[in-house]
Amino acid sequence: MIPVRGYEDQTIAILGLGRSGLATARAALAGGARVVAWDDGPAGRAAAEAEGIALADFSRPDGLEGVAVLVVSPGIPHLYPAPHPAIRAAMEAGVPVDNDVGLFFRSVALSDWHEMDRPPRIVAITGSNGKSTTSALLHHVLTEAGLQSQLAGNIGRGVLDIAPPPDGGLVVLELSSYQTDLARALTPDIAVFTNLTPDHLDRHGGLGGYFAAKRRLFAEGGPDRAVVGIDEPEGLYLANQLVEGRGDDRLIRVSVTQKLTEGWAVFARKGFLSEYRRGRQAASIDLRHIAGLPGVHNHQNACSAYGAARCLGLAPRVIGAAFETYPGLPHRSQVIAVRNCVTWVNDSKATNVDSAARGLEAYPRIRWICGGLEKEGGLAALLPSAGSVVKAYVIGREAEAFAMQLTGIEAEVCTTMARAVERAAEEAEPGDVVLLAPAAASFDQYDNFERRGEDFAMLVEALS
């Protein structure tokens, strides 16, 4: 646990009592603060009461009396589409609003760091797609290299729930736009930007606000080094903002659409990762046969993780060897079975059009299980990537409406996952890939994308 610093004998209010909220409460108490908390759901309040945490409804008059800071969980809107009543009350009363990530960066540097031979370093990774895989891959590389690494944030454990990093220790944080948008302190040693595609637009007031939330990771504290994907205009702009000239080695640019030879760059083309520095090739890794990194989208993740590992001083051969043993993440291009020469892949994390498109581009002949709670914008942007789809099996409560948008693709309305798996198994031929890449949220039928992926895996396992 990272005890919260700077609020000794003061009152911290915590709004939202899920994983991060409860971890924040414990860390605040460990740091000597008083804690009051609230959750709009009875289950969250019950969990807090079971740990002896005092409750108070902050949206009521005087609900924030004597409070030094309001700490908000990531899922609670603070600006768009409208602030939560408790957050509005805090802003009107002049109470600072923060989150656990802000408290982490404020608290993680302990007084004994100056006595260490190698002070701990923090790598923070954000972006629209691939940040979970990039974070997990980098953590895997560091661990395989014999370094002490902890993985936290939007993946793994809450940021305040990890152990204080030791001499030479490393912390890899995956940070969502919800987390970077509100944190009052953001000071990683290395910051990584994977890419940008439309997502969470209602929470950020549009694409510009979404990008601005991501950009805060690079603008607020100023990382020592940055790794930035430049295949979208926003990434190209961000990279330009971070350098003083072409030879500025504080930045590594990343691409999977073009060869990069200026400055320090990492790119992937035709399955080969290349590193260029000062106009010369420094290293190359063949990614084509690495089972845990299929497809161009994972090659982009590999480039981002490689760049961060190089910033930390790892040799290319060490990184390449660790890539070979990377097992992949659950629900992210995860091969769960190969039966009768048919491969079953769980990409339940593909909850938006762009991430699903990347999965569809990774395999040559696909039977596609898709559907769920559709996000704004429709499916038209997905269709150019669906050329390898033999047939779609559509699930979800609005499966028929979803299927009608799949112009030019044979689609069968299955509604349930069980029916979709059954039909795909009946029709799949040797060499086919049955891919769960929903291109939609899970909440119409499942609590989260993990539960959706687990259901898919269980049904595949049950096939005779």
Short mmCIF file of C-alpha atoms in Angstrom, two decimals:
data_model
loop_
_atom_site.label_atom_id
_atom_site.label_comp_id
_atom_site.label_asym_id
_atom_site.label_seq_id
_atom_site.Cartn_x
_atom_site.Cartn_y
_atom_site.Cartn_z
CA MET A 1 0.00 0.00 0.00
CA ILE A 2 1.09 3.58 -0.74
CA PRO A 3 0.02 5.70 2.28
CA VAL A 4 -1.51 8.99 1.16
CA ARG A 5 0.72 11.91 2.09
CA GLY A 6 -0.10 15.57 2.66
CA TYR A 7 -3.44 15.14 4.44
CA GLU A 8 -2.39 14.11 7.94
CA ASP A 9 -5.14 14.97 10.45
CA GLN A 10 -7.33 16.29 7.62
CA THR A 11 -10.55 14.82 6.20
CA ILE A 12 -10.55 13.14 2.80
CA ALA A 13 -13.93 12.51 1.22
CA ILE A 14 -14.17 9.57 -1.19
CA LEU A 15 -16.94 9.32 -3.79
CA GLY A 16 -17.38 5.85 -5.29
CA LEU A 17 -16.55 2.71 -3.34
CA GLY A 18 -15.49 0.19 -5.93
CA ARG A 19 -11.99 -1.27 -6.14
CA SER A 20 -10.17 2.06 -6.42
CA GLY A 21 -12.38 3.85 -3.88
CA LEU A 22 -11.88 1.31 -1.12
CA ALA A 23 -8.13 1.13 -1.83
CA THR A 24 -7.98 4.93 -1.58
CA ALA A 25 -9.80 4.87 1.75
CA ARG A 26 -7.34 2.37 3.20
CA ALA A 27 -4.34 4.31 1.89
CA ALA A 28 -5.72 7.60 3.26
CA LEU A 29 -6.23 6.08 6.71
CA ALA A 30 -2.72 4.60 6.59
CA GLY A 31 -1.36 8.07 5.87
CA GLY A 32 -3.02 9.57 8.93
CA ALA A 33 -6.05 11.20 7.31
CA ARG A 34 -9.65 10.99 8.43
CA VAL A 35 -11.97 9.42 5.85
CA VAL A 36 -15.64 9.83 5.02
CA ALA A 37 -17.09 8.12 1.97
CA TRP A 38 -20.19 7.74 -0.18
CA ASP A 39 -21.45 5.52 -2.97
CA ASP A 40 -24.79 5.86 -4.73
CA GLY A 41 -25.20 2.07 -4.60
CA PRO A 42 -26.06 0.21 -1.39
CA ALA A 43 -23.45 -2.49 -2.08
CA GLY A 44 -20.64 0.07 -2.09
CA ARG A 45 -21.85 1.66 1.12
CA ALA A 46 -22.16 -1.74 2.77
CA ALA A 47 -18.58 -2.61 1.80
CA ALA A 48 -17.32 0.63 3.38
CA GLU A 49 -19.32 0.11 6.55
CA ALA A 50 -17.90 -3.41 6.85
CA GLU A 51 -14.44 -1.84 7.04
CA GLY A 52 -15.50 0.77 9.57
CA ILE A 53 -15.44 3.68 7.12
CA ALA A 54 -17.79 6.53 7.99
CA LEU A 55 -20.47 7.42 5.41
CA ALA A 56 -21.81 10.85 4.42
CA ASP A 57 -23.90 11.99 1.43
CA PHE A 58 -21.74 14.80 0.00
CA SER A 59 -24.51 16.21 -2.18
CA ARG A 60 -26.55 17.24 0.85
CA PRO A 61 -26.15 20.69 2.45
CA ASP A 62 -22.99 20.79 4.60
CA GLY A 63 -22.09 17.30 3.35
CA LEU A 64 -18.54 18.50 2.62
CA GLU A 65 -18.08 20.57 5.76
CA GLY A 66 -14.45 20.34 6.92
CA VAL A 67 -13.35 18.27 3.91
CA ALA A 68 -9.87 19.00 2.50
CA VAL A 69 -10.27 17.13 -0.80
CA LEU A 70 -12.91 15.08 -2.63
CA VAL A 71 -11.43 11.97 -4.28
CA VAL A 72 -13.56 10.62 -7.13
CA SER A 73 -13.65 7.15 -8.69
CA PRO A 74 -13.05 7.00 -12.48
CA GLY A 75 -16.58 6.05 -13.55
CA ILE A 76 -18.24 9.12 -12.05
CA PRO A 77 -18.68 12.11 -14.44
CA HIS A 78 -17.19 15.36 -13.21
CA LEU A 79 -17.93 17.63 -16.19
CA TYR A 80 -19.74 15.98 -19.14
CA PRO A 81 -22.49 15.09 -19.72
CA ALA A 82 -23.13 16.68 -16.29
CA PRO A 83 -21.18 16.71 -13.01
CA HIS A 84 -22.31 14.35 -10.30
CA PRO A 85 -24.21 16.40 -7.66
CA ALA A 86 -21.50 15.78 -5.05
CA ILE A 87 -18.78 16.96 -7.42
CA ARG A 88 -20.76 20.06 -8.32
CA ALA A 89 -21.20 20.75 -4.61
CA ALA A 90 -17.44 20.40 -4.06
CA MET A 91 -16.60 22.76 -6.91
CA GLU A 92 -19.12 25.32 -5.71
CA ALA A 93 -17.70 25.10 -2.17
CA GLY A 94 -14.10 25.43 -3.37
CA VAL A 95 -13.15 21.89 -2.28
CA PRO A 96 -10.40 20.46 -4.57
CA VAL A 97 -11.45 17.43 -6.61
CA ASP A 98 -8.84 14.73 -7.30
CA ASN A 99 -8.59 11.00 -7.92
CA ASP A 100 -6.44 8.12 -6.71
CA VAL A 101 -3.91 8.64 -9.52
CA GLY A 102 -3.31 12.21 -8.39
CA LEU A 103 -2.86 11.04 -4.79
CA PHE A 104 -0.48 8.31 -5.99
CA PHE A 105 1.89 10.69 -7.74
CA ARG A 106 1.73 13.01 -4.73
CA SER A 107 2.54 10.19 -2.30
CA VAL A 108 4.73 7.57 -4.00
CA ALA A 109 8.11 9.34 -3.66
CA LEU A 110 9.09 8.48 -0.09
CA SER A 111 11.72 10.35 1.92
CA ASP A 112 14.29 7.57 1.56
CA TRP A 113 14.35 7.69 -2.26
CA HIS A 114 17.34 10.06 -2.21
CA GLU A 115 19.34 7.38 -0.38
CA MET A 116 18.70 4.70 -3.04
CA ASP A 117 21.30 3.77 -5.63
CA ARG A 118 18.60 3.63 -8.30
CA PRO A 119 15.43 5.55 -7.36
CA PRO A 120 12.22 3.87 -8.60
CA ARG A 121 10.82 4.88 -11.96
CA ILE A 122 7.23 5.06 -13.16
CA VAL A 123 5.99 4.42 -16.70
CA ALA A 124 2.46 5.64 -17.47
CA ILE A 125 0.67 4.41 -20.60
CA THR A 126 -2.46 5.91 -22.15
CA GLY A 127 -4.25 5.89 -25.50
CA SER A 128 -7.50 4.65 -27.01
CA ASN A 129 -6.58 1.10 -27.98
CA GLY A 130 -3.80 -1.22 -26.93
CA LYS A 131 -2.86 0.42 -23.65
CA SER A 132 -3.71 -2.71 -21.62
CA THR A 133 -1.65 -4.97 -23.86
CA THR A 134 1.19 -2.44 -24.03
CA SER A 135 1.22 -2.16 -20.23
CA ALA A 136 1.08 -5.91 -19.64
CA LEU A 137 3.71 -6.56 -22.32
CA LEU A 138 6.11 -3.99 -20.86
CA HIS A 139 5.59 -5.43 -17.36
CA HIS A 140 6.31 -8.90 -18.76
CA VAL A 141 9.50 -7.68 -20.48
CA LEU A 142 10.75 -6.03 -17.29
CA THR A 143 9.99 -9.10 -15.18
CA GLU A 144 11.66 -11.43 -17.68
CA ALA A 145 14.72 -9.15 -17.56
CA GLY A 146 14.96 -9.73 -13.81
CA LEU A 147 13.71 -6.30 -12.77
CA GLN A 148 11.22 -5.61 -9.98
CA SER A 149 8.08 -4.37 -11.72
CA GLN A 150 4.53 -3.77 -10.53
CA LEU A 151 1.51 -3.39 -12.85
CA ALA A 152 -1.38 -1.19 -11.72
CA GLY A 153 -3.94 1.47 -12.64
CA ASN A 154 -6.64 0.61 -15.14
CA ILE A 155 -5.25 -2.93 -15.17
CA GLY A 156 -4.28 -5.16 -12.28
CA ARG A 157 -4.29 -3.46 -8.90
CA GLY A 158 -5.34 0.04 -7.89
CA VAL A 159 -2.48 2.53 -7.93
CA LEU A 160 -2.54 3.04 -4.15
CA ASP A 161 -2.81 -0.70 -3.51
CA ILE A 162 0.70 -1.60 -4.69
CA ALA A 163 3.74 -1.94 -2.45
CA PRO A 164 6.12 1.03 -2.16
CA PRO A 165 8.63 0.42 -4.98
CA PRO A 166 12.11 -0.59 -3.76
CA ASP A 167 15.56 0.51 -4.88
CA GLY A 168 15.58 0.06 -8.66
CA GLY A 169 11.87 -0.81 -8.67
CA LEU A 170 9.59 -0.03 -11.59
CA VAL A 171 5.86 0.72 -11.74
CA VAL A 172 3.90 0.34 -14.97
CA LEU A 173 0.57 2.20 -14.94
CA GLU A 174 -2.21 1.89 -17.48
CA LEU A 175 -4.21 5.13 -17.31
CA SER A 176 -7.56 5.78 -18.96
CA SER A 177 -8.79 9.21 -20.04
CA TYR A 178 -11.05 9.21 -16.97
CA GLN A 179 -7.96 8.94 -14.78
CA THR A 180 -5.70 11.41 -16.58
CA ASP A 181 -8.47 14.00 -16.94
CA LEU A 182 -8.95 14.58 -13.22
CA ALA A 183 -5.59 13.76 -11.56
CA ARG A 184 -4.07 16.90 -10.01
CA ALA A 185 -0.56 15.40 -10.16
CA LEU A 186 0.83 13.50 -13.16
CA THR A 187 4.60 13.07 -13.03
CA PRO A 188 5.73 9.79 -14.61
CA ASP A 189 9.35 9.30 -15.62
CA ILE A 190 8.24 7.89 -18.98
CA ALA A 191 4.86 8.52 -20.65
CA VAL A 192 3.46 6.47 -23.55
CA PHE A 193 0.69 7.45 -25.98
CA THR A 194 -0.44 4.49 -28.12
CA ASN A 195 -3.04 6.01 -30.47
CA LEU A 196 -6.29 7.95 -30.55
CA THR A 197 -9.67 6.93 -31.92
CA PRO A 198 -13.15 8.19 -30.90
CA ASP A 199 -14.29 6.79 -27.57
CA HIS A 200 -15.95 8.07 -24.38
CA LEU A 201 -17.00 11.19 -26.27
CA ASP A 202 -19.98 11.82 -24.00
CA ARG A 203 -17.65 11.99 -20.99
CA HIS A 204 -15.27 14.48 -22.62
CA GLY A 205 -17.57 16.71 -24.66
CA GLY A 206 -16.24 15.43 -28.01
CA LEU A 207 -12.99 14.23 -29.56
CA GLY A 208 -11.07 17.39 -28.67
CA GLY A 209 -11.89 17.02 -25.00
CA TYR A 210 -10.99 13.33 -25.14
CA PHE A 211 -7.57 14.11 -26.61
CA ALA A 212 -7.05 16.92 -24.10
CA ALA A 213 -7.59 14.42 -21.27
CA LYS A 214 -4.92 12.13 -22.72
CA ARG A 215 -2.53 15.01 -23.38
CA ARG A 216 -2.51 16.01 -19.70
CA LEU A 217 -0.22 13.05 -19.00
CA PHE A 218 2.48 14.77 -21.06
CA ALA A 219 1.69 18.41 -20.27
CA GLU A 220 1.12 18.53 -16.51
CA GLY A 221 4.39 17.16 -15.13
CA GLY A 222 6.60 16.77 -18.16
CA PRO A 223 7.99 13.21 -18.34
CA ASP A 224 11.73 12.73 -18.82
CA ARG A 225 11.05 10.55 -21.86
CA ALA A 226 8.00 9.99 -24.06
CA VAL A 227 6.94 7.30 -26.54
CA VAL A 228 4.25 8.56 -28.91
CA GLY A 229 2.32 6.85 -31.71
CA ILE A 230 2.11 9.28 -34.62
CA ASP A 231 -0.27 7.50 -36.99
CA GLU A 232 -3.11 9.89 -36.09
CA PRO A 233 -2.97 13.70 -36.32
CA GLU A 234 -3.30 14.05 -32.55
CA GLY A 235 -0.26 11.87 -31.90
CA LEU A 236 1.76 13.70 -34.53
CA TYR A 237 0.82 17.01 -32.91
CA LEU A 238 1.70 15.73 -29.44
CA ALA A 239 5.10 14.47 -30.61
CA ASN A 240 5.85 17.84 -32.18
CA GLN A 241 4.96 19.62 -28.95
CA LEU A 242 7.42 17.52 -26.93
CA VAL A 243 10.65 18.06 -28.87
CA GLU A 244 13.08 20.92 -29.44
CA GLY A 245 14.36 19.57 -32.76
CA ARG A 246 14.90 16.50 -34.95
CA GLY A 247 17.65 15.03 -32.80
CA ASP A 248 15.82 15.31 -29.47
CA ASP A 249 16.29 11.89 -27.85
CA ARG A 250 13.66 12.53 -25.19
CA LEU A 251 11.05 11.29 -27.67
CA ILE A 252 10.59 7.97 -29.46
CA ARG A 253 8.07 8.13 -32.30
CA VAL A 254 6.09 4.98 -33.14
CA SER A 255 4.29 3.95 -36.34
CA VAL A 256 2.78 0.93 -38.05
CA THR A 257 1.92 2.81 -41.26
CA GLN A 258 5.27 4.31 -42.29
CA LYS A 259 9.02 3.89 -42.08
CA LEU A 260 10.58 6.34 -39.64
CA THR A 261 14.25 7.24 -39.84
CA GLU A 262 14.46 10.72 -38.29
CA GLY A 263 15.45 11.05 -34.63
CA TRP A 264 14.69 8.07 -32.41
CA ALA A 265 11.93 5.92 -33.87
CA VAL A 266 10.35 2.47 -33.70
CA PHE A 267 8.07 1.16 -36.43
CA ALA A 268 6.61 -2.14 -37.64
CA ARG A 269 6.13 -3.09 -41.29
CA LYS A 270 5.17 -6.50 -42.70
CA GLY A 271 5.62 -8.09 -39.27
CA PHE A 272 9.10 -6.72 -38.53
CA LEU A 273 9.79 -4.23 -35.75
CA SER A 274 12.66 -1.85 -36.49
CA GLU A 275 14.43 0.68 -34.30
CA TYR A 276 16.17 3.64 -35.94
CA ARG A 277 18.36 6.13 -34.13
CA ARG A 278 20.17 9.06 -35.70
CA GLY A 279 19.33 7.80 -39.18
CA ARG A 280 20.66 4.26 -38.69
CA GLN A 281 18.93 0.99 -37.90
CA ALA A 282 19.75 -0.08 -34.35
CA ALA A 283 17.71 -3.29 -34.05
CA SER A 284 15.06 -5.49 -35.67
CA ILE A 285 12.64 -8.11 -34.27
CA ASP A 286 10.53 -10.57 -36.29
CA LEU A 287 7.05 -10.42 -34.74
CA ARG A 288 5.27 -12.65 -37.26
CA HIS A 289 5.51 -15.91 -35.33
CA ILE A 290 4.88 -14.57 -31.82
CA ALA A 291 1.56 -16.14 -30.78
CA GLY A 292 0.81 -13.57 -28.08
CA LEU A 293 1.06 -10.63 -30.50
CA PRO A 294 -1.08 -11.37 -33.58
CA GLY A 295 -1.96 -8.67 -36.10
CA VAL A 296 -0.88 -5.14 -36.89
CA HIS A 297 -2.59 -3.69 -33.83
CA ASN A 298 -0.48 -5.89 -31.56
CA HIS A 299 2.62 -4.98 -33.54
CA GLN A 300 1.84 -1.36 -32.65
CA ASN A 301 1.57 -2.40 -29.00
CA ALA A 302 4.91 -4.17 -29.31
CA CYS A 303 6.52 -1.01 -30.73
CA SER A 304 5.20 1.10 -27.84
CA ALA A 305 6.35 -1.39 -25.20
CA TYR A 306 9.71 -1.77 -26.95
CA GLY A 307 10.19 2.00 -26.95
CA ALA A 308 9.45 2.26 -23.22
CA ALA A 309 11.79 -0.64 -22.45
CA ARG A 310 14.57 1.05 -24.47
CA CYS A 311 14.01 4.25 -22.48
CA LEU A 312 14.61 2.15 -19.36
CA GLY A 313 17.91 0.91 -20.75
CA LEU A 314 17.06 -2.64 -21.83
CA ALA A 315 18.93 -4.15 -24.77
CA PRO A 316 17.00 -5.08 -27.94
CA ARG A 317 17.91 -8.77 -27.63
CA VAL A 318 16.53 -8.87 -24.07
CA ILE A 319 13.28 -7.26 -25.19
CA GLY A 320 12.96 -9.58 -28.18
CA ALA A 321 13.49 -12.68 -26.05
CA ALA A 322 10.78 -11.54 -23.62
CA PHE A 323 8.35 -10.92 -26.49
CA GLU A 324 8.66 -14.60 -27.42
CA THR A 325 7.26 -15.71 -24.05
CA TYR A 326 4.47 -13.14 -23.74
CA PRO A 327 1.23 -15.12 -23.19
CA GLY A 328 -1.23 -12.36 -24.11
CA LEU A 329 -4.02 -10.90 -21.98
CA PRO A 330 -7.38 -12.50 -21.26
CA HIS A 331 -10.13 -11.15 -23.53
CA ARG A 332 -7.62 -9.44 -25.87
CA SER A 333 -6.86 -11.50 -28.99
CA GLN A 334 -6.69 -14.51 -26.66
CA VAL A 335 -6.54 -17.90 -28.37
CA ILE A 336 -8.67 -20.11 -26.13
CA ALA A 337 -8.90 -23.28 -28.22
CA VAL A 338 -7.91 -24.95 -31.49
CA ARG A 339 -10.35 -27.72 -32.39
CA ASN A 340 -10.53 -29.61 -35.67
CA CYS A 341 -8.19 -27.01 -37.20
CA VAL A 342 -10.56 -24.19 -36.18
CA THR A 343 -9.09 -21.48 -33.94
CA TRP A 344 -11.30 -19.78 -31.34
CA VAL A 345 -10.22 -16.28 -30.30
CA ASN A 346 -11.62 -14.23 -27.41
CA ASP A 347 -11.33 -10.48 -28.11
CA SER A 348 -14.21 -9.43 -25.84
CA LYS A 349 -12.25 -6.28 -24.92
CA ALA A 350 -12.97 -5.00 -28.47
CA THR A 351 -15.82 -2.84 -27.20
CA ASN A 352 -15.63 -0.16 -29.91
CA VAL A 353 -15.53 -0.11 -33.69
CA ASP A 354 -11.82 0.65 -34.03
CA SER A 355 -10.59 -2.07 -31.69
CA ALA A 356 -12.87 -4.63 -33.37
CA ALA A 357 -11.58 -3.55 -36.78
CA ARG A 358 -8.03 -4.27 -35.68
CA GLY A 359 -9.03 -7.78 -34.67
CA LEU A 360 -10.78 -8.36 -37.99
CA GLU A 361 -7.61 -7.34 -39.83
CA ALA A 362 -5.48 -9.89 -37.96
CA TYR A 363 -6.84 -13.14 -39.46
CA PRO A 364 -7.44 -14.39 -43.02
CA ARG A 365 -10.80 -16.20 -42.72
CA ILE A 366 -13.16 -15.21 -39.89
CA ARG A 367 -16.48 -16.30 -38.47
CA TRP A 368 -17.30 -13.23 -36.44
CA ILE A 369 -19.34 -13.14 -33.22
CA CYS A 370 -20.37 -9.53 -32.66
CA GLY A 371 -23.03 -7.30 -31.15
CA GLY A 372 -24.09 -5.84 -27.82
CA LEU A 373 -24.81 -2.34 -26.60
CA GLU A 374 -23.90 -0.24 -29.62
CA LYS A 375 -21.83 2.91 -29.14
CA GLU A 376 -22.54 6.16 -30.98
CA GLY A 377 -21.33 6.52 -34.55
CA GLY A 378 -22.64 3.24 -35.95
CA LEU A 379 -20.66 0.49 -37.65
CA ALA A 380 -19.87 2.02 -41.05
CA ALA A 381 -16.22 2.67 -40.16
CA LEU A 382 -15.79 -1.03 -39.39
CA LEU A 383 -16.91 -2.41 -42.75
CA PRO A 384 -13.67 -1.73 -44.72
CA SER A 385 -11.83 -4.00 -42.27
CA ALA A 386 -14.31 -6.86 -42.58
CA GLY A 387 -13.11 -8.31 -45.88
CA SER A 388 -11.99 -11.56 -44.23
CA VAL A 389 -15.35 -12.19 -42.58
CA VAL A 390 -17.07 -15.28 -43.95
CA LYS A 391 -20.14 -14.80 -41.77
CA ALA A 392 -21.25 -12.81 -38.73
CA TYR A 393 -23.20 -14.24 -35.81
CA VAL A 394 -24.88 -11.34 -34.02
CA ILE A 395 -25.68 -11.32 -30.31
CA GLY A 396 -27.33 -8.78 -28.02
CA ARG A 397 -30.81 -7.51 -27.25
CA GLU A 398 -30.75 -5.35 -30.38
CA ALA A 399 -29.10 -8.00 -32.55
CA GLU A 400 -31.41 -7.48 -35.52
CA ALA A 401 -30.73 -3.73 -35.72
CA PHE A 402 -26.99 -4.41 -35.33
CA ALA A 403 -27.06 -7.01 -38.13
CA MET A 404 -28.82 -4.62 -40.51
CA GLN A 405 -25.75 -2.34 -40.43
CA LEU A 406 -23.40 -5.10 -41.61
CA THR A 407 -23.81 -4.23 -45.27
CA GLY A 408 -22.29 -6.82 -47.60
CA ILE A 409 -21.69 -9.36 -44.81
CA GLU A 410 -23.76 -12.50 -44.38
CA ALA A 411 -25.19 -12.14 -40.87
CA GLU A 412 -27.27 -14.44 -38.72
CA VAL A 413 -29.22 -13.04 -35.77
CA CYS A 414 -28.41 -15.32 -32.83
CA THR A 415 -29.18 -12.99 -29.90
CA THR A 416 -27.45 -15.19 -27.28
CA MET A 417 -23.81 -16.16 -27.01
CA ALA A 418 -24.76 -19.81 -26.67
CA ARG A 419 -26.58 -19.78 -30.01
CA ALA A 420 -23.76 -17.89 -31.73
CA VAL A 421 -21.11 -20.35 -30.55
CA GLU A 422 -23.31 -23.29 -31.52
CA ARG A 423 -23.91 -21.97 -35.06
CA ALA A 424 -20.29 -20.99 -35.60
CA ALA A 425 -19.16 -24.46 -34.51
CA GLU A 426 -21.62 -26.11 -36.89
CA GLU A 427 -20.46 -24.07 -39.90
CA ALA A 428 -16.72 -23.54 -39.28
CA GLU A 429 -14.30 -25.20 -41.68
CA PRO A 430 -10.63 -26.13 -41.16
CA GLY A 431 -8.53 -22.97 -41.23
CA ASP A 432 -11.33 -20.71 -39.99
CA VAL A 433 -10.95 -18.41 -36.99
CA VAL A 434 -14.05 -17.91 -34.83
CA LEU A 435 -13.50 -14.45 -33.43
CA LEU A 436 -15.45 -12.82 -30.61
CA ALA A 437 -14.89 -9.10 -31.33
CA PRO A 438 -18.19 -7.48 -30.31
CA ALA A 439 -17.59 -3.86 -31.45
CA ALA A 440 -20.02 -2.96 -28.68
CA ALA A 441 -20.33 -2.67 -24.93
CA SER A 442 -21.49 -5.67 -22.93
CA PHE A 443 -23.99 -4.09 -20.57
CA ASP A 444 -27.15 -5.21 -22.38
CA GLN A 445 -26.43 -8.84 -21.44
CA TYR A 446 -23.33 -8.93 -19.19
CA ASP A 447 -21.94 -6.97 -16.25
CA ASN A 448 -18.67 -6.31 -18.11
CA PHE A 449 -16.59 -7.41 -21.07
CA GLU A 450 -14.71 -9.90 -18.87
CA ARG A 451 -17.91 -11.78 -18.04
CA ARG A 452 -18.83 -11.82 -21.73
CA GLY A 453 -15.44 -13.29 -22.63
CA GLU A 454 -15.66 -15.85 -19.84
CA ASP A 455 -19.07 -16.98 -21.13
CA PHE A 456 -17.65 -17.36 -24.63
CA ALA A 457 -14.68 -19.38 -23.35
CA MET A 458 -16.92 -21.61 -21.21
CA LEU A 459 -19.20 -22.35 -24.18
CA VAL A 460 -16.26 -23.15 -26.43
CA GLU A 461 -14.80 -25.42 -23.77
CA ALA A 462 -18.12 -27.27 -23.58
CA LEU A 463 -18.16 -28.08 -27.31
CA SER A 464 -17.89 -31.79 -27.99
#
